[in-house]
Amino acid sequence: MNEKINVQIDAIICEAELGENLLVVALRNGIQIPNLCFHAKISPTAACRLCVVKLDGKITTSCSTKVEKGMKVIAFDEELEEIRCKILDHLVAEHNEEINGSYTDEFKNIVTKYKLDLISNRTIPSFSNLLPHKLDASSPVLTYDSSKCIKCFRCIKACGEVQGKNVLSMDERGIASYVVAGFGKWNESECDGCGECVQLCPTGALVEKPFYNILKINKIEKRVKTTCPYCGVGCQMELLVQEGKIMRVLGVDDVLPNNGKLCIKGRFGYNFVSRNDRLKVPLIKKDGVFVESSWDEALALIASKFSEIRDNYGPNSIAGYASAKCTNEDNYIFQRFMRTVIGTNNIDNCARLCHSSTVTAMMRSIGDGAGTNSIEDYSSADCIYITGNNVVETHPVTATYIKQGRMNGAKIIVVDPKFTTMVNYADVWLQPKIGTDVALLNALIHVIIKEGLVDTKFIESRVEGGLESFQKLKELTNEYTPILVQEITGVPSEKIELAARIYGNSKRALICTGMGMSQEITGTNNVFSLINMCLITGNIGKPGAGINPPRGQNNVQGVSDVGCLFNLYPGYFPVSHEEQRLHLSKIWKVDVEKIPNMPGLSAVEIMKAAHQGAIKCMYIMGENPLLSDPNLNHVIDAVKNLEFLVLQDIFMNETTAYADVILPAASFAEKDGTFTNSDRRVNRVRSAIDAPGQAKKDWVIIHQIASKMGSPMPDYLNESSIFDEMALVMPIYAGINWQRIDKEGIQWPCTSLADIGTKTLFLEKFNTPSGRAKLNPIHFVPQTENASEEFPFILNTGRILYQYHTSTMSGKSLELNSFASKSYVLMNEQDSMRLGFANGDKVKIIGMRGELETVLKVSDEVSIGELFMPFHFAEAKVNMLTRDELDPNSKIPPYKLSAVKVILSE
Ligand SMILES: Nc1nc2c(c(=O)[nH]1)N[C@H]1C(S)=C(S)[C@@H](COP(=O)(O)OP(=O)(O)OC[C@H]3O[C@@H](n4cnc5c(=O)[nH]c(N)nc54)[C@H](O)[C@@H]3O)O[C@H]1N2
Ligand SMILES: Nc1nc2c(c(=O)[nH]1)N[C@H]1C(S)=C(S)[C@@H](COP(=O)(O)OP(=O)(O)OC[C@H]3O[C@@H](n4cnc5c(=O)[nH]c(N)nc54)[C@H](O)[C@@H]3O)O[C@H]1N2
Ligand code: SF4
Ligand code: SF4
Ligand SMILES: [Mo]
């Protein structure tokens, strides 16, 4: 921190830091110097010149002045106010003053403040009509109208500096200048619709398209601060509600994790909430068709079926999927219900399909499975190693911090078999063959050791077995020479050496690891190898260095924290932990013997057991396994085999068709609670509107089933009291309550009310029993499924920016769909030429377990012999092709590697 100094602005003595921006200091101290082109999130432009002040008698712009000791500033006097008035007089003359009331017009507000809304006070007649104007309405999400543009550059800098995209620039000169996207038209540019430029536009030159003619700022009934329901970044947003409907979403400035930034899904992907096809009444399947029922009838049926199956076949014949889309409070009640009312640990959530291998490896080697750092660390690291993570598309706001890091000098290494947008920002792109990461990492470690880039002090003081265990890793990796590993991975040896040097020489290297590492049958081993590299270079246990798996779903961190796992109670206590079991029995007021203490079955195992008939009944809350689970043909048979299936969702989806009862749930916008994000931050979720029809909050539904089954849960006053109970059984949440996270979330562990939470894990010791981290040397083993003569391609699956998972939410958004709404498969040009296929051909993809039809896109984003398909689209169910063979350590399925063939469809 810089030296604290005092500066005098008019009569006020202001505290400031040496070198701080003068305008910022003034505004912070309540001195409202007018400004338009300035915004705290971007560099000063000094274009509008409204913020002029007098310094030593000279007139200068305050936004471009740094404060110095003893500075005396005049911010308001007659001369300065006259200058400001003149500037505004000029600006307003060339400005189209029509406003439709759908946005807050900062410019108009200042004009009014200077009484220039009265034509009689102006000296220059309006000539806006005479100017050439550009209108660009080609983007699906926004419109630009140069007649309202004051050329403040805020949008250009929002796109470039805040989002790191640089789509916008200024065309023409002087009075005729206007903002242009790409080479001309917005829809042909690289704009991905994040809306940052709109949020920073002070005049309404850039406006959002949705509800433009309906939304009226002065008719907004509520502005509700909440957390984004899509991905695990956990962006803080404000929902603007008019006539009971969400009409706009804004990013909330000045709070982490996003500091006002959003991506297109957060900003424009919310119309699913008020769709007419939301589930509104309970449905019971009678003679093969769903019939509307009362809540009473549906809950009574569920209670009697759950009880009957539990009593006939035992509690372990029932299994539940909790939901990473639901709140901590919903999920905590779900696992309490499954454990104490049903009596089983057969509980899991989609983390199993996602980062379970990462978590397993991290738990075993460093004692915790959550990201070790904070999102803002990306902007101060000196190296960022991104592997198997398409971060620009899947965690877009995290990507903005990474790009910021790059602007601040960080070196970027991307490891991905497929091109991702982050490659454009990378110093090195390693493009290994799918499933060869262990070999690649062993080679990186080999080079790091060979070149003396090892941090022996760190190894001695913080690694179990110190240099002796390091020696074992050294011996094992000795054979993984870059030349040999080039053979295995296809990555040129020089690139391996270059990446190893960059990582090994960094003092603050962050790892960002995703599905490409975790979703393999070697998933746990992949991450062990990654942690080995991290440990021998001492790149963990300090700000800006560590390992961070950006968590997928909005609340996948939380659903696991609160114990929706087959082997762990809330707060990550193993189910074998007798002391905790006793503690739970006291809090839950049930006999300790009634809390199951043997691990249950995991997600994919549950489906296998259903297939074999051991699981008879499932309760699925907010998951869509009939599109997202691997080997779908097997899953279809499994769910058909169930005696009773309850689905609790906000929409009909691919799984509801197989249900016996469907329960309508309230969405994120209709409930209160908390989500826990990627950097362990517990954020508030707040109800903004009423749930449609008879839909109920998820926890309330579970609570009512428990009552109907004769095992009522406590009468919680509200969701906040559920949270307070969670804090009693989860030491990592013990110091958190709703009051404390009202303004900004707190990062766990937070163990007491005095604890401010934890930005960086393992500063002093690791969370293992010894307090030291463990190296786990691992040999590369080839995959169990490989390309063959019959199935010559390896299919990689994953995500795109504009759709989310099984598209139940994102697919209902016109805006998102207008960017991408159709299934496709990417194939390298050399393969397509060899096979005589052309772009746009309809193709059939056939594997050992199933087949599908889709459209071919010829692309140099994938290597020869490899294909890529997004899994979002029900029209081409990718998981017909994937395997349910599991990583033995974490039980994750290998979604990223299936052998297939491609033929033309008739
Ligand atoms: N837009 C959008 N955002 C999302 C989601 C969404 O559905 N849509 N889902 C959320 C969820 S739940 C999750 S888990 C995250 C996932 O976010 P990501 O981890 O980014 O997930 P994917 O796109 O599945 O895969 C990431 C990358 O792994 C690469 N890969 C494949 N095989 C290998 C390999 O063998 N080695 C390496 N090093 N890389 C490989 C793929 O080519 C791909 O680019 O995204 C979250 N964010
Ligand atoms: N091929 C392939 N398959 C994959 C993956 C891959 O990379 N490739 N990735 C895997 C991963 S990482 C994941 S996380 C899974 C995701 O798989 P799923 O979790 O099955 O996918 P979602 O579409 O997110 O399903 C969430 C469901 O919750 C509902 N929902 C939303 N909000 C609420 C709510 O408040 N209450 C209730 N009750 N329901 C709600 C939605 O309508 C939707 O039906 O997919 C996995 N499948
Ligand atoms: S919407 Fe986002 S990407 Fe598009 S121009 Fe605006 S800031 Fe740039
Ligand atoms: S980055 Fe994730 S949390 Fe943030 S707005 Fe986008 S989808 Fe929502
Ligand atoms: Mo995920």
mmCIF file of C-alpha atoms in Angstrom, residues 585-734:
data_model
loop_
_atom_site.group_PDB
_atom_site.id
_atom_site.type_symbol
_atom_site.label_atom_id
_atom_site.label_comp_id
_atom_site.label_asym_id
_atom_site.label_seq_id
_atom_site.Cartn_x
_atom_site.Cartn_y
_atom_site.Cartn_z
ATOM 1 C CA SER A 585 -27.408 -37.140 15.952
ATOM 2 C CA LYS A 586 -27.650 -34.492 18.686
ATOM 3 C CA ILE A 587 -28.280 -31.629 16.293
ATOM 4 C CA TRP A 588 -30.687 -33.684 14.182
ATOM 5 C CA LYS A 589 -32.301 -35.160 17.280
ATOM 6 C CA VAL A 590 -32.220 -38.720 15.952
ATOM 7 C CA ASP A 591 -30.809 -41.883 17.386
ATOM 8 C CA VAL A 592 -27.141 -42.146 16.338
ATOM 9 C CA GLU A 593 -27.727 -45.684 15.047
ATOM 10 C CA LYS A 594 -30.241 -44.229 12.592
ATOM 11 C CA ILE A 595 -27.579 -42.215 10.782
ATOM 12 C CA PRO A 596 -25.980 -44.531 8.215
ATOM 13 C CA ASN A 597 -22.214 -44.813 8.608
ATOM 14 C CA MET A 598 -21.282 -46.970 5.630
ATOM 15 C CA PRO A 599 -20.493 -45.281 2.299
ATOM 16 C CA GLY A 600 -23.378 -45.427 -0.142
ATOM 17 C CA LEU A 601 -23.270 -45.613 -3.927
ATOM 18 C CA SER A 602 -21.992 -42.859 -6.205
ATOM 19 C CA ALA A 603 -23.927 -41.336 -9.128
ATOM 20 C CA VAL A 604 -23.001 -43.680 -11.945
ATOM 21 C CA GLU A 605 -22.928 -46.651 -9.539
ATOM 22 C CA ILE A 606 -26.502 -45.822 -8.561
ATOM 23 C CA MET A 607 -27.578 -46.176 -12.202
ATOM 24 C CA LYS A 608 -25.683 -49.449 -12.504
ATOM 25 C CA ALA A 609 -27.369 -50.742 -9.338
ATOM 26 C CA ALA A 610 -30.760 -49.680 -10.710
ATOM 27 C CA HIS A 611 -29.956 -51.616 -13.851
ATOM 28 C CA GLN A 612 -29.214 -54.689 -11.753
ATOM 29 C CA GLY A 613 -32.344 -54.162 -9.655
ATOM 30 C CA ALA A 614 -30.623 -53.328 -6.369
ATOM 31 C CA ILE A 615 -31.813 -49.723 -6.431
ATOM 32 C CA LYS A 616 -35.622 -49.673 -6.688
ATOM 33 C CA CYS A 617 -36.426 -46.034 -6.219
ATOM 34 C CA MET A 618 -34.841 -42.677 -6.963
ATOM 35 C CA TYR A 619 -35.486 -39.116 -5.877
ATOM 36 C CA ILE A 620 -33.889 -36.744 -8.386
ATOM 37 C CA MET A 621 -33.847 -33.047 -7.566
ATOM 38 C CA GLY A 622 -32.582 -30.719 -10.301
ATOM 39 C CA GLU A 623 -30.556 -33.096 -12.473
ATOM 40 C CA ASN A 624 -31.151 -34.418 -15.951
ATOM 41 C CA PRO A 625 -29.252 -37.722 -16.093
ATOM 42 C CA LEU A 626 -31.086 -38.939 -19.193
ATOM 43 C CA LEU A 627 -29.016 -36.474 -21.159
ATOM 44 C CA SER A 628 -25.991 -35.877 -18.935
ATOM 45 C CA ASP A 629 -25.039 -39.335 -17.633
ATOM 46 C CA PRO A 630 -22.677 -41.496 -19.701
ATOM 47 C CA ASN A 631 -23.789 -44.500 -21.765
ATOM 48 C CA LEU A 632 -27.388 -43.363 -22.095
ATOM 49 C CA ASN A 633 -28.781 -46.607 -23.467
ATOM 50 C CA HIS A 634 -27.734 -48.239 -20.221
ATOM 51 C CA VAL A 635 -29.230 -45.379 -18.167
ATOM 52 C CA ILE A 636 -32.549 -45.659 -20.022
ATOM 53 C CA ASP A 637 -32.742 -49.342 -19.135
ATOM 54 C CA ALA A 638 -31.764 -48.534 -15.557
ATOM 55 C CA VAL A 639 -34.508 -45.969 -14.954
ATOM 56 C CA LYS A 640 -37.091 -48.158 -16.683
ATOM 57 C CA ASN A 641 -36.160 -50.807 -14.156
ATOM 58 C CA LEU A 642 -37.030 -48.579 -11.183
ATOM 59 C CA GLU A 643 -40.225 -49.186 -9.239
ATOM 60 C CA PHE A 644 -40.638 -45.521 -8.421
ATOM 61 C CA LEU A 645 -38.987 -42.357 -9.694
ATOM 62 C CA VAL A 646 -39.606 -38.840 -8.396
ATOM 63 C CA LEU A 647 -38.347 -35.835 -10.353
ATOM 64 C CA GLN A 648 -38.276 -32.357 -8.857
ATOM 65 C CA ASP A 649 -37.460 -29.736 -11.456
ATOM 66 C CA ILE A 650 -38.408 -26.371 -12.863
ATOM 67 C CA PHE A 651 -39.012 -27.767 -16.376
ATOM 68 C CA MET A 652 -39.877 -30.957 -18.166
ATOM 69 C CA ASN A 653 -36.593 -32.445 -19.335
ATOM 70 C CA GLU A 654 -35.323 -35.689 -20.899
ATOM 71 C CA THR A 655 -35.560 -37.450 -17.517
ATOM 72 C CA THR A 656 -39.056 -36.375 -16.470
ATOM 73 C CA ALA A 657 -40.565 -38.649 -19.131
ATOM 74 C CA TYR A 658 -39.506 -41.648 -17.034
ATOM 75 C CA ALA A 659 -40.846 -40.292 -13.732
ATOM 76 C CA ASP A 660 -43.806 -41.535 -11.730
ATOM 77 C CA VAL A 661 -44.262 -38.176 -10.067
ATOM 78 C CA ILE A 662 -43.004 -34.754 -11.180
ATOM 79 C CA LEU A 663 -42.839 -31.953 -8.618
ATOM 80 C CA PRO A 664 -42.689 -28.278 -9.676
ATOM 81 C CA ALA A 665 -39.880 -26.358 -7.953
ATOM 82 C CA ALA A 666 -39.204 -22.658 -7.498
ATOM 83 C CA SER A 667 -36.220 -21.340 -9.453
ATOM 84 C CA PHE A 668 -33.242 -19.355 -8.131
ATOM 85 C CA ALA A 669 -35.149 -16.096 -8.689
ATOM 86 C CA GLU A 670 -37.986 -17.253 -6.469
ATOM 87 C CA LYS A 671 -36.086 -18.360 -3.403
ATOM 88 C CA ASP A 672 -33.750 -17.252 -0.639
ATOM 89 C CA GLY A 673 -30.584 -19.047 0.294
ATOM 90 C CA THR A 674 -26.906 -19.288 -0.551
ATOM 91 C CA PHE A 675 -24.676 -20.661 -3.324
ATOM 92 C CA THR A 676 -20.970 -21.338 -2.747
ATOM 93 C CA ASN A 677 -18.746 -20.480 -5.694
ATOM 94 C CA SER A 678 -15.436 -21.634 -7.143
ATOM 95 C CA ASP A 679 -13.307 -19.704 -4.705
ATOM 96 C CA ARG A 680 -15.216 -21.050 -1.684
ATOM 97 C CA ARG A 681 -17.245 -17.868 -1.398
ATOM 98 C CA VAL A 682 -20.660 -18.258 0.221
ATOM 99 C CA ASN A 683 -22.948 -15.819 -1.609
ATOM 100 C CA ARG A 684 -26.558 -14.830 -0.994
ATOM 101 C CA VAL A 685 -29.400 -15.805 -3.295
ATOM 102 C CA ARG A 686 -32.486 -13.625 -2.936
ATOM 103 C CA SER A 687 -36.050 -14.051 -4.024
ATOM 104 C CA ALA A 688 -37.128 -11.442 -6.580
ATOM 105 C CA ILE A 689 -40.457 -12.717 -7.868
ATOM 106 C CA ASP A 690 -43.180 -15.237 -7.025
ATOM 107 C CA ALA A 691 -42.883 -18.833 -8.128
ATOM 108 C CA PRO A 692 -45.276 -19.751 -10.964
ATOM 109 C CA GLY A 693 -48.491 -21.645 -10.275
ATOM 110 C CA GLN A 694 -48.152 -23.959 -7.331
ATOM 111 C CA ALA A 695 -44.369 -24.418 -7.586
ATOM 112 C CA LYS A 696 -42.666 -24.629 -4.196
ATOM 113 C CA LYS A 697 -39.183 -24.106 -2.858
ATOM 114 C CA ASP A 698 -37.128 -27.285 -3.043
ATOM 115 C CA TRP A 699 -36.455 -27.567 0.688
ATOM 116 C CA VAL A 700 -40.100 -26.992 1.502
ATOM 117 C CA ILE A 701 -41.089 -29.915 -0.720
ATOM 118 C CA ILE A 702 -38.575 -32.223 0.977
ATOM 119 C CA HIS A 703 -39.694 -30.991 4.385
ATOM 120 C CA GLN A 704 -43.308 -31.813 3.540
ATOM 121 C CA ILE A 705 -42.437 -35.314 2.296
ATOM 122 C CA ALA A 706 -40.665 -35.946 5.614
ATOM 123 C CA SER A 707 -43.777 -34.889 7.528
ATOM 124 C CA LYS A 708 -45.997 -37.109 5.409
ATOM 125 C CA MET A 709 -43.640 -40.002 6.126
ATOM 126 C CA GLY A 710 -44.128 -39.454 9.835
ATOM 127 C CA SER A 711 -40.620 -38.148 10.488
ATOM 128 C CA PRO A 712 -41.061 -34.392 10.585
ATOM 129 C CA MET A 713 -38.022 -32.135 10.443
ATOM 130 C CA PRO A 714 -37.768 -29.058 12.683
ATOM 131 C CA ASP A 715 -40.015 -26.102 11.934
ATOM 132 C CA TYR A 716 -37.371 -23.842 10.445
ATOM 133 C CA LEU A 717 -38.340 -20.209 10.676
ATOM 134 C CA ASN A 718 -36.800 -19.535 7.283
ATOM 135 C CA GLU A 719 -33.787 -20.457 5.148
ATOM 136 C CA SER A 720 -31.486 -18.423 7.337
ATOM 137 C CA SER A 721 -32.206 -20.699 10.279
ATOM 138 C CA ILE A 722 -31.366 -23.716 8.102
ATOM 139 C CA PHE A 723 -28.052 -22.008 7.408
ATOM 140 C CA ASP A 724 -27.480 -21.513 11.126
ATOM 141 C CA GLU A 725 -27.950 -25.240 11.660
ATOM 142 C CA MET A 726 -25.458 -25.945 8.877
ATOM 143 C CA ALA A 727 -22.946 -23.709 10.603
ATOM 144 C CA LEU A 728 -23.313 -25.865 13.710
ATOM 145 C CA VAL A 729 -22.329 -29.070 11.913
ATOM 146 C CA MET A 730 -19.786 -27.685 9.441
ATOM 147 C CA PRO A 731 -16.704 -26.112 11.041
ATOM 148 C CA ILE A 732 -15.713 -24.602 7.670
ATOM 149 C CA TYR A 733 -18.972 -22.548 7.725
ATOM 150 C CA ALA A 734 -19.075 -22.039 11.489
#
